[in-house]
Tab-separated table of C-alpha atoms in Angstrom:
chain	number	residue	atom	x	y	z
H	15	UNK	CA	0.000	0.000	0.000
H	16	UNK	CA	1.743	3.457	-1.102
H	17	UNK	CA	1.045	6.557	1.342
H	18	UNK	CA	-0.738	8.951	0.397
H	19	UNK	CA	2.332	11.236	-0.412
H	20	UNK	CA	3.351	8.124	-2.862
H	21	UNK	CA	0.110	8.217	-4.148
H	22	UNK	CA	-0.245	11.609	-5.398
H	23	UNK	CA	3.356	11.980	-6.872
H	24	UNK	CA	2.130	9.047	-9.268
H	25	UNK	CA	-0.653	10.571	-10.078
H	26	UNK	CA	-1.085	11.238	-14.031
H	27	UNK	CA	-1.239	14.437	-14.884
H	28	UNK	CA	-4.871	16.187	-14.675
H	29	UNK	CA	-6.853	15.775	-17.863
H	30	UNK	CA	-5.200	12.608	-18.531
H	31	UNK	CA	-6.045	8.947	-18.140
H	32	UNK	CA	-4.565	7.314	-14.535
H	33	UNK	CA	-3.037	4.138	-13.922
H	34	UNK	CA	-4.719	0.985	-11.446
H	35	UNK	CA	-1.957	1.308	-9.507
H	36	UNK	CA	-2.219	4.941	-8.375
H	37	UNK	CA	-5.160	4.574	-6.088
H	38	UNK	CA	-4.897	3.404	-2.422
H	39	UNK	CA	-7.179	1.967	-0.034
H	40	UNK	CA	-6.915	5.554	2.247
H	41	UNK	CA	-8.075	7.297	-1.176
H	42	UNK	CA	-10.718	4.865	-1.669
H	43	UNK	CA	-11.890	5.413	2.269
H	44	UNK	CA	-11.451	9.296	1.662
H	45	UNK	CA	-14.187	8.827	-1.087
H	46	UNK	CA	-16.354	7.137	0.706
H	47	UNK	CA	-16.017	9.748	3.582
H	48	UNK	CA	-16.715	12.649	1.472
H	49	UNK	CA	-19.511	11.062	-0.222
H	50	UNK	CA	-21.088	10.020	3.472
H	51	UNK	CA	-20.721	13.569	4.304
H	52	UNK	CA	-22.364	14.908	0.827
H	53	UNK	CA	-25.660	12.743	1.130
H	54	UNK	CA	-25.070	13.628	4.696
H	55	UNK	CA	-25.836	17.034	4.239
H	56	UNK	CA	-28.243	16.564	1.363
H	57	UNK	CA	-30.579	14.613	3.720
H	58	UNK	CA	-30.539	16.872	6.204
H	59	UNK	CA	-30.776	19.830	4.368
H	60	UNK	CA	-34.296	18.955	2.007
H	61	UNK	CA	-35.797	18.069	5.504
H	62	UNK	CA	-34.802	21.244	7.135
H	63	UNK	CA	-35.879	23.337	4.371
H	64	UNK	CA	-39.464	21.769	4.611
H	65	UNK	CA	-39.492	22.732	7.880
H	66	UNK	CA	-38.575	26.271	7.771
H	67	UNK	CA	-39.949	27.035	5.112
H	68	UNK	CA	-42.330	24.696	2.816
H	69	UNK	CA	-42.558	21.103	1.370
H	70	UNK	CA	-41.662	22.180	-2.208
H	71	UNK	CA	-38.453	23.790	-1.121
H	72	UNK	CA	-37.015	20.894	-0.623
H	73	UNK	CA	-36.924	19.806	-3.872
H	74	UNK	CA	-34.736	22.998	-4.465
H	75	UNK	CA	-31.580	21.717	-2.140
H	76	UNK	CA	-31.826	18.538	-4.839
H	77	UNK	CA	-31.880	20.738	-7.374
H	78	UNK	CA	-29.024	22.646	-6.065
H	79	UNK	CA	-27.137	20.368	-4.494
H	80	UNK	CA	-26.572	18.407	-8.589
H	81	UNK	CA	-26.036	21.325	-9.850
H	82	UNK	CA	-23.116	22.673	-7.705
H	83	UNK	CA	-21.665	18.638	-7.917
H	84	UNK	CA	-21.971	19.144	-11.559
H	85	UNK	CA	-19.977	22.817	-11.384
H	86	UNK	CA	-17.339	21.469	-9.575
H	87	UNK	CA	-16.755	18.764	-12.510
H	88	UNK	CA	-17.152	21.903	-15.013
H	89	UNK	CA	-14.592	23.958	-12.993
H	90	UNK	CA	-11.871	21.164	-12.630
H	91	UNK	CA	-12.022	20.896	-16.859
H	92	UNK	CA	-11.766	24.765	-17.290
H	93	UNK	CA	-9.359	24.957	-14.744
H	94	UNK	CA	-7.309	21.629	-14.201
H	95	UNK	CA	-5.215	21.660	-11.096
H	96	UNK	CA	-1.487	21.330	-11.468
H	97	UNK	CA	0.639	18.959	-10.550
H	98	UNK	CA	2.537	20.241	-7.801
H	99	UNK	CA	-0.668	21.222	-6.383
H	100	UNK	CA	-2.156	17.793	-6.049
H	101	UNK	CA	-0.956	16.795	-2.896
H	102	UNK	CA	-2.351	19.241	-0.717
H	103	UNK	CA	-5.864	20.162	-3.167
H	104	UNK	CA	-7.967	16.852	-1.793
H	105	UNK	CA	-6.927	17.784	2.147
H	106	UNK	CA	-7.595	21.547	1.736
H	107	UNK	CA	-10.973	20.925	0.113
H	108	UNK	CA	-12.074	18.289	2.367
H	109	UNK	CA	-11.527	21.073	5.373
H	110	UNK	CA	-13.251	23.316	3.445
H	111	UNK	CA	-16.259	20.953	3.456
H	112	UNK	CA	-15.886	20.410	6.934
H	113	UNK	CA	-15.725	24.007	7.691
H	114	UNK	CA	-18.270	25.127	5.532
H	115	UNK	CA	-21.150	22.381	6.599
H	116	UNK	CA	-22.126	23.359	10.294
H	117	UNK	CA	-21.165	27.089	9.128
H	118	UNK	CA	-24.899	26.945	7.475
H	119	UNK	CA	-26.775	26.925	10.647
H	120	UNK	CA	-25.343	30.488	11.487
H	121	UNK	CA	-25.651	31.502	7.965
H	122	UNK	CA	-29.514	30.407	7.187
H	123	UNK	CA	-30.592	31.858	11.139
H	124	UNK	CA	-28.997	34.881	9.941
H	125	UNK	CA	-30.459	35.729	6.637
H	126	UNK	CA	-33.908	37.019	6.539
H	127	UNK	CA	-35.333	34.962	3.562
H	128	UNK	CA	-39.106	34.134	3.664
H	129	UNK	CA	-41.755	32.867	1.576
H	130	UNK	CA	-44.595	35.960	2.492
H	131	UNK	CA	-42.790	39.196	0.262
H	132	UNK	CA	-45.169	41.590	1.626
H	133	UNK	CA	-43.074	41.423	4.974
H	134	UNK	CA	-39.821	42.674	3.065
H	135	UNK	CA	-38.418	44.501	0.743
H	136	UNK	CA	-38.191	41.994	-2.862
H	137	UNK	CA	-34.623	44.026	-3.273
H	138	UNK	CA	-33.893	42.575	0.950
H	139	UNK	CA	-35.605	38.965	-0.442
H	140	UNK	CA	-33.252	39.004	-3.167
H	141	UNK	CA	-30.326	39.537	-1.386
H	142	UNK	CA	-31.117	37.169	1.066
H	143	UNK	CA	-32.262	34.794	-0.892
H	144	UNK	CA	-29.071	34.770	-2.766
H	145	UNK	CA	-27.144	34.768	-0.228
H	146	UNK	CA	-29.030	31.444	0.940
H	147	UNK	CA	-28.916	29.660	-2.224
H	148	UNK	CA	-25.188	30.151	-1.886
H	149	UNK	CA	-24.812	28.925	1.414
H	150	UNK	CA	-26.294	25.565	0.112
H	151	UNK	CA	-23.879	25.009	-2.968
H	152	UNK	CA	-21.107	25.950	-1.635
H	153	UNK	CA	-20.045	22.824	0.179
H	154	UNK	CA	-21.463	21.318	-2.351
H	155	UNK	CA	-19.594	22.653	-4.916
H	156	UNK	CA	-16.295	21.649	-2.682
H	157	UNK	CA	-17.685	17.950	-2.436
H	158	UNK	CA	-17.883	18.252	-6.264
H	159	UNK	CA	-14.396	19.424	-6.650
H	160	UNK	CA	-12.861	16.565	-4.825
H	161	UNK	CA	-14.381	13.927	-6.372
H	162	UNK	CA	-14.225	15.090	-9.847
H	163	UNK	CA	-10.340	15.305	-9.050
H	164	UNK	CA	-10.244	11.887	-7.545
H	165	UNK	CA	-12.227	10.430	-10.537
H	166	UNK	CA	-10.060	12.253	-13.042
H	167	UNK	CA	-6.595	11.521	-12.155
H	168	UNK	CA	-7.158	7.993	-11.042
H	169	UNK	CA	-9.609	7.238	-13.924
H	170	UNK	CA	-7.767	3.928	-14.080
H	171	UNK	CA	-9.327	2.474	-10.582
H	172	UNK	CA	-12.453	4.246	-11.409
H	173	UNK	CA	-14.193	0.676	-10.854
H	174	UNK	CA	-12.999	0.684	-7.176
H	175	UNK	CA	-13.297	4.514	-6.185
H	176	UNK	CA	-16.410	4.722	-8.044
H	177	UNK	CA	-17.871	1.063	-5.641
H	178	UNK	CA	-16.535	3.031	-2.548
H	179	UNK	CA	-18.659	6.274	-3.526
H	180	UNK	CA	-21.891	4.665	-3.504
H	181	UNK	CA	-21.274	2.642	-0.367
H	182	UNK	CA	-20.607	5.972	1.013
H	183	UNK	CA	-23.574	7.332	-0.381
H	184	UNK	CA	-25.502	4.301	1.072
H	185	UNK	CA	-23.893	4.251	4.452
H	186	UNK	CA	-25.203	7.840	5.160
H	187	UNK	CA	-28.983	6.634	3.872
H	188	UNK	CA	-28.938	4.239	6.417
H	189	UNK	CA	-27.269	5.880	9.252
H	190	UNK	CA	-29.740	9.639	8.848
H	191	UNK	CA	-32.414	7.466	9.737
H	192	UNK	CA	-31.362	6.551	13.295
H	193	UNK	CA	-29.291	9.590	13.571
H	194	UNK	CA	-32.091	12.261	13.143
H	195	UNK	CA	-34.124	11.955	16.318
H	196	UNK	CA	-31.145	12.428	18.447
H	197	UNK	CA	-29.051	14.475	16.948
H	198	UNK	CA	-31.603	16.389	15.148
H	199	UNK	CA	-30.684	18.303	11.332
H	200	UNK	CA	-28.415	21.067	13.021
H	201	UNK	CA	-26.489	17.926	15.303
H	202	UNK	CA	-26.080	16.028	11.656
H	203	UNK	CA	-24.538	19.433	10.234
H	204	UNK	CA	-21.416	18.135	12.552
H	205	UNK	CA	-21.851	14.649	11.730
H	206	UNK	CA	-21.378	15.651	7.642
H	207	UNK	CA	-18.755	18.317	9.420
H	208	UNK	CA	-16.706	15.290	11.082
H	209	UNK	CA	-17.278	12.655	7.777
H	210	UNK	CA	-15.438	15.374	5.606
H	211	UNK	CA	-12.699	15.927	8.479
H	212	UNK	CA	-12.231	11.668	8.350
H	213	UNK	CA	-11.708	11.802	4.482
H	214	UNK	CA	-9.000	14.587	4.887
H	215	UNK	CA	-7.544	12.667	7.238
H	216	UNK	CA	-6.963	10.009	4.774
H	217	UNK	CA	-5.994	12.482	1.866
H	218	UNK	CA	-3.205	13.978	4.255
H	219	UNK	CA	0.288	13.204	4.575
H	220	UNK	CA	0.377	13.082	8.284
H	221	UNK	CA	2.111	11.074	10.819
H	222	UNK	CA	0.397	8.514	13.408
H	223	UNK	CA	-0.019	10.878	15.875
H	224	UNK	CA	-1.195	13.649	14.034
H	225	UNK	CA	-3.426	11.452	12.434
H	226	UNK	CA	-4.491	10.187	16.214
H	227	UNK	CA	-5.193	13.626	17.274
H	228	UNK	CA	-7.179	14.569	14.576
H	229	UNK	CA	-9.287	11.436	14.863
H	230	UNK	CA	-9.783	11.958	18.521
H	231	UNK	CA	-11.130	16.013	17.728
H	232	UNK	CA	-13.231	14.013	14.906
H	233	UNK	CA	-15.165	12.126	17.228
H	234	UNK	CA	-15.289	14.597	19.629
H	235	UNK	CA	-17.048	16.950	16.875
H	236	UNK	CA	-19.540	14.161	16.045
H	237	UNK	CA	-20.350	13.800	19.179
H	238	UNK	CA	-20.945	17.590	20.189
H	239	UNK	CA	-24.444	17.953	19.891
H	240	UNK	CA	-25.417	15.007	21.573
H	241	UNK	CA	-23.964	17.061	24.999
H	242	UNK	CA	-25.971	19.406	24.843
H	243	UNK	CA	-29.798	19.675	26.215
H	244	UNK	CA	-32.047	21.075	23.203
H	245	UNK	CA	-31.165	20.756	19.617
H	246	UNK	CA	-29.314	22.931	17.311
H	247	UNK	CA	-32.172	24.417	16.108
H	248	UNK	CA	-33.316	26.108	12.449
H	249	UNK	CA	-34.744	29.102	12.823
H	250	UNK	CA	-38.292	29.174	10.889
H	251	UNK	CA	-38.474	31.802	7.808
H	252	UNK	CA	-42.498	31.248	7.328
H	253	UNK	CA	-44.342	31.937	10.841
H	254	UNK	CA	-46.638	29.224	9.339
H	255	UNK	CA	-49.592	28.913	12.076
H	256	UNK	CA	-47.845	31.038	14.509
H	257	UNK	CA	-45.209	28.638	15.243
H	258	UNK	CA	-42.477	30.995	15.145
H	259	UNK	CA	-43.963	33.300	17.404
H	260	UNK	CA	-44.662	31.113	19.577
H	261	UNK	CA	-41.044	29.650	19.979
H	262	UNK	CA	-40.057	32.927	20.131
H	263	UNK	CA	-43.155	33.111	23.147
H	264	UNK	CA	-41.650	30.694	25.029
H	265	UNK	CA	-44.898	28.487	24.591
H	266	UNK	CA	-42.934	25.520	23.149
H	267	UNK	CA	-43.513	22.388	26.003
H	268	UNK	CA	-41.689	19.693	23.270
H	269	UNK	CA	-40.454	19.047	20.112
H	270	UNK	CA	-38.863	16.046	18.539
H	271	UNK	CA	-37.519	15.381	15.407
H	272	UNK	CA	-37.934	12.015	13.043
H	273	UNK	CA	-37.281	10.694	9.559
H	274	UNK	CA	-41.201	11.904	8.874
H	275	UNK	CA	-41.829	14.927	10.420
H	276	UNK	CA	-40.967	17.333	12.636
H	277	UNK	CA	-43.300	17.464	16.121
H	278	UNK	CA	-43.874	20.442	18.414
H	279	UNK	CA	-45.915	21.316	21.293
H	280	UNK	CA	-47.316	24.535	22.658
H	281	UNK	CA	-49.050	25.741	25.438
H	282	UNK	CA	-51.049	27.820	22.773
H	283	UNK	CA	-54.239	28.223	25.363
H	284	UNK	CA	-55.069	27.983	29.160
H	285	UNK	CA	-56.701	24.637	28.431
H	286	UNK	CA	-55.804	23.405	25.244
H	287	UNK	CA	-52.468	22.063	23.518
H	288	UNK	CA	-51.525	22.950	19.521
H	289	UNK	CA	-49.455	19.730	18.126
H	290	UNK	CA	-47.708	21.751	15.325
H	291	UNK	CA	-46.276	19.172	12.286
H	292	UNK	CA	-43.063	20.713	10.083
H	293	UNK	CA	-42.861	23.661	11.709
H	294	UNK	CA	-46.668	24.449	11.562
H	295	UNK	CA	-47.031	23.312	8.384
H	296	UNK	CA	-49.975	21.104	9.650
H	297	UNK	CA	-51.421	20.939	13.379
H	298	UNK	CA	-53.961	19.385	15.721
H	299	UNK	CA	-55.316	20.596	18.914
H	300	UNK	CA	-56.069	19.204	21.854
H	301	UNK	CA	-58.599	20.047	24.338
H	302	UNK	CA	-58.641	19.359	28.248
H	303	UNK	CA	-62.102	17.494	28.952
H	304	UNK	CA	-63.856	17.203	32.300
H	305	UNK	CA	-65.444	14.413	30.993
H	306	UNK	CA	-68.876	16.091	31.284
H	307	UNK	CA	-70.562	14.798	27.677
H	308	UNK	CA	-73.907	17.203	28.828
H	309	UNK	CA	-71.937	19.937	29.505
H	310	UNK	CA	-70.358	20.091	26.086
H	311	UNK	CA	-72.848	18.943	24.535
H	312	UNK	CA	-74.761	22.609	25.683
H	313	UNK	CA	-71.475	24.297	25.143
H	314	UNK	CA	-71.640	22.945	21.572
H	315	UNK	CA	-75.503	24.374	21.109
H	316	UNK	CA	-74.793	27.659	22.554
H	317	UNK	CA	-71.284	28.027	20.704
H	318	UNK	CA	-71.839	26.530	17.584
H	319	UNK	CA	-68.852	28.059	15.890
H	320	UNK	CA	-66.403	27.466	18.179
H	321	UNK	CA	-66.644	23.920	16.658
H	322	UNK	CA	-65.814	22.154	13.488
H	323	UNK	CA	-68.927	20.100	12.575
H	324	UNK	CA	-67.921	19.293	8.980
H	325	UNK	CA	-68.021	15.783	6.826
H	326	UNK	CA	-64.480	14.724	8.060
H	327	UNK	CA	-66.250	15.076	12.017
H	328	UNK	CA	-68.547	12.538	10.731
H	329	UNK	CA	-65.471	9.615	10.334
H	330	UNK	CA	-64.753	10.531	14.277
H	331	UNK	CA	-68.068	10.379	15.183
H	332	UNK	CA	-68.569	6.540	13.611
């Protein structure tokens, strides 16, 4: 097995068609890192956006997030890296990555995009909405850049880089499942975050006990969010039902995230609960109850509106 130093100095030049031999098994693992990392962040990021602010936005961090993978590929050809600046390009990017992933929770609280103009100014929207849709690509576009390197100048072991992409790809599928309740999408920001500091720890050149260390402030990153009492949380950009108002009310009793949905509780009444869905995208309240069927059946004659009595009551009532 060559180090990665040896690895890179037999590296083909960029553009050009590389040998089976000039891959590794730490490049292949660095692949499969970044990858992990990228559908990492993909994941989390189409389930955030639902949240904050709606369902079809989603689909836009897709979107994106193929697009800036594609623009790194398109940069790389325009621009091909030289060779004396191979060995260091796949570490520097891969901290870039790292860097740039939990640096979007600051970034999205901070900008005040929203979905209801009449709020702003459409010259404020556009700037902030901007300035969000490149907060998204940019790690991204980094992910893009390394492997569009990797895949270029080791074309020759594409079979084997290409085998440990997609088990990269798959092992972050699996794991955001289990992940997301605990950790919650601003907890998996550091998860990508740590993924992307693994794979530049096998790009690098460094010795077994910088390589130690590093791993050890890896983990330790991973592991950050599950220290601390609440999640990392997304701040909404839609107010939809209230529900930002009333976070910001200090009304919020729970909230827990899943693979589905994202569930919150408020104290929105003096007897009565609001179960909010997505960041209020749906909800469901809930009523205290004596118990007393008379009573509210007269409170129900007297206040007729206060009640919804439509068709869908009717499935309830059977």
């Amino acid at each position: 097995m060559h180090s990665s130093r040896d690895t890179h100095q037999q590296a083909p030049a960029s553009g050009t068609r590389g040998s089976a031999s000039g891959d590794s098994l730490r490049l292949r693992l660095g692949v499969a890192f970044i990858s992990l990392a990228i559908l990492m962040l993909e994941l989390t990021l189409v389930r955030v956006m639902e949240v904050i602010l709606a369902p079809n936005t989603g689909y836009m961090v897709l979107t994106s997030a193929m697009f800036a993978l594609g623009l790194g590929g398109i940069y790389l050809y325009l621009f091909p890296v030289r060779a004396r600046h191979r060995n260091a390009l796949l570490w520097w990017l891969s901290l870039a990555f790292a860097a740039a992933t939990p640096a979007l929770l600051p970034v999205l609280n901070a900008l005040p995009f929203t979905i209801d103009f009449a709020e702003s100014t459409l010259a404020t929207q556009a700037l902030a909405w901007g300035g969000m849709y490149l907060a998204i690509i940019t790690p991204f576009f980094v992910g893009g850049l390394i492997l569009s390197h990797v895949f270029t100048v080791y074309s020759g072991a594409i079979h084997r880089l290409y085998l440990f992409d997609l088990v990269g790809a798959a092992v972050a599928c699996l794991v955001f499942l289990p992940l997301l309740p605990d950790f919650g999408p601003g907890g998996l920001l550091f998860v990508a975050s740590a993924a992307a500091l693994l794979a530049a720890i096998q790009f690098s050149t460094l010795s077994g006990l910088g390589r130690h260390v590093l791993v050890a402030g890896t983990v330790a990153l991973a592991l950050f969010p599950l220290s601390l009492d609440e999640y990392l949380e997304f701040h909404g950009h839609a107010n939809k039902r209230g529900n930002d108002e009333m976070i910001a009310g200090g009304l919020r009793d729970y909230v827990q995230w899943d693979p589905v949905s994202k569930i919150e509780v408020f104290n929105a009444a003096r007897n009565a609960k609001l179960f909010s869905i997505d960041g209020g995208q749906q909800g469901s309240w809930m009523r205290s109850f004596s118990g007393d069927y008379a009573g509210w059946e007269r409170e129900m004659e007297q206040e007729p509106d206060s009640y919804y009595m439509g068709r869908n009551s009717k499935v309830h009532y059977l």
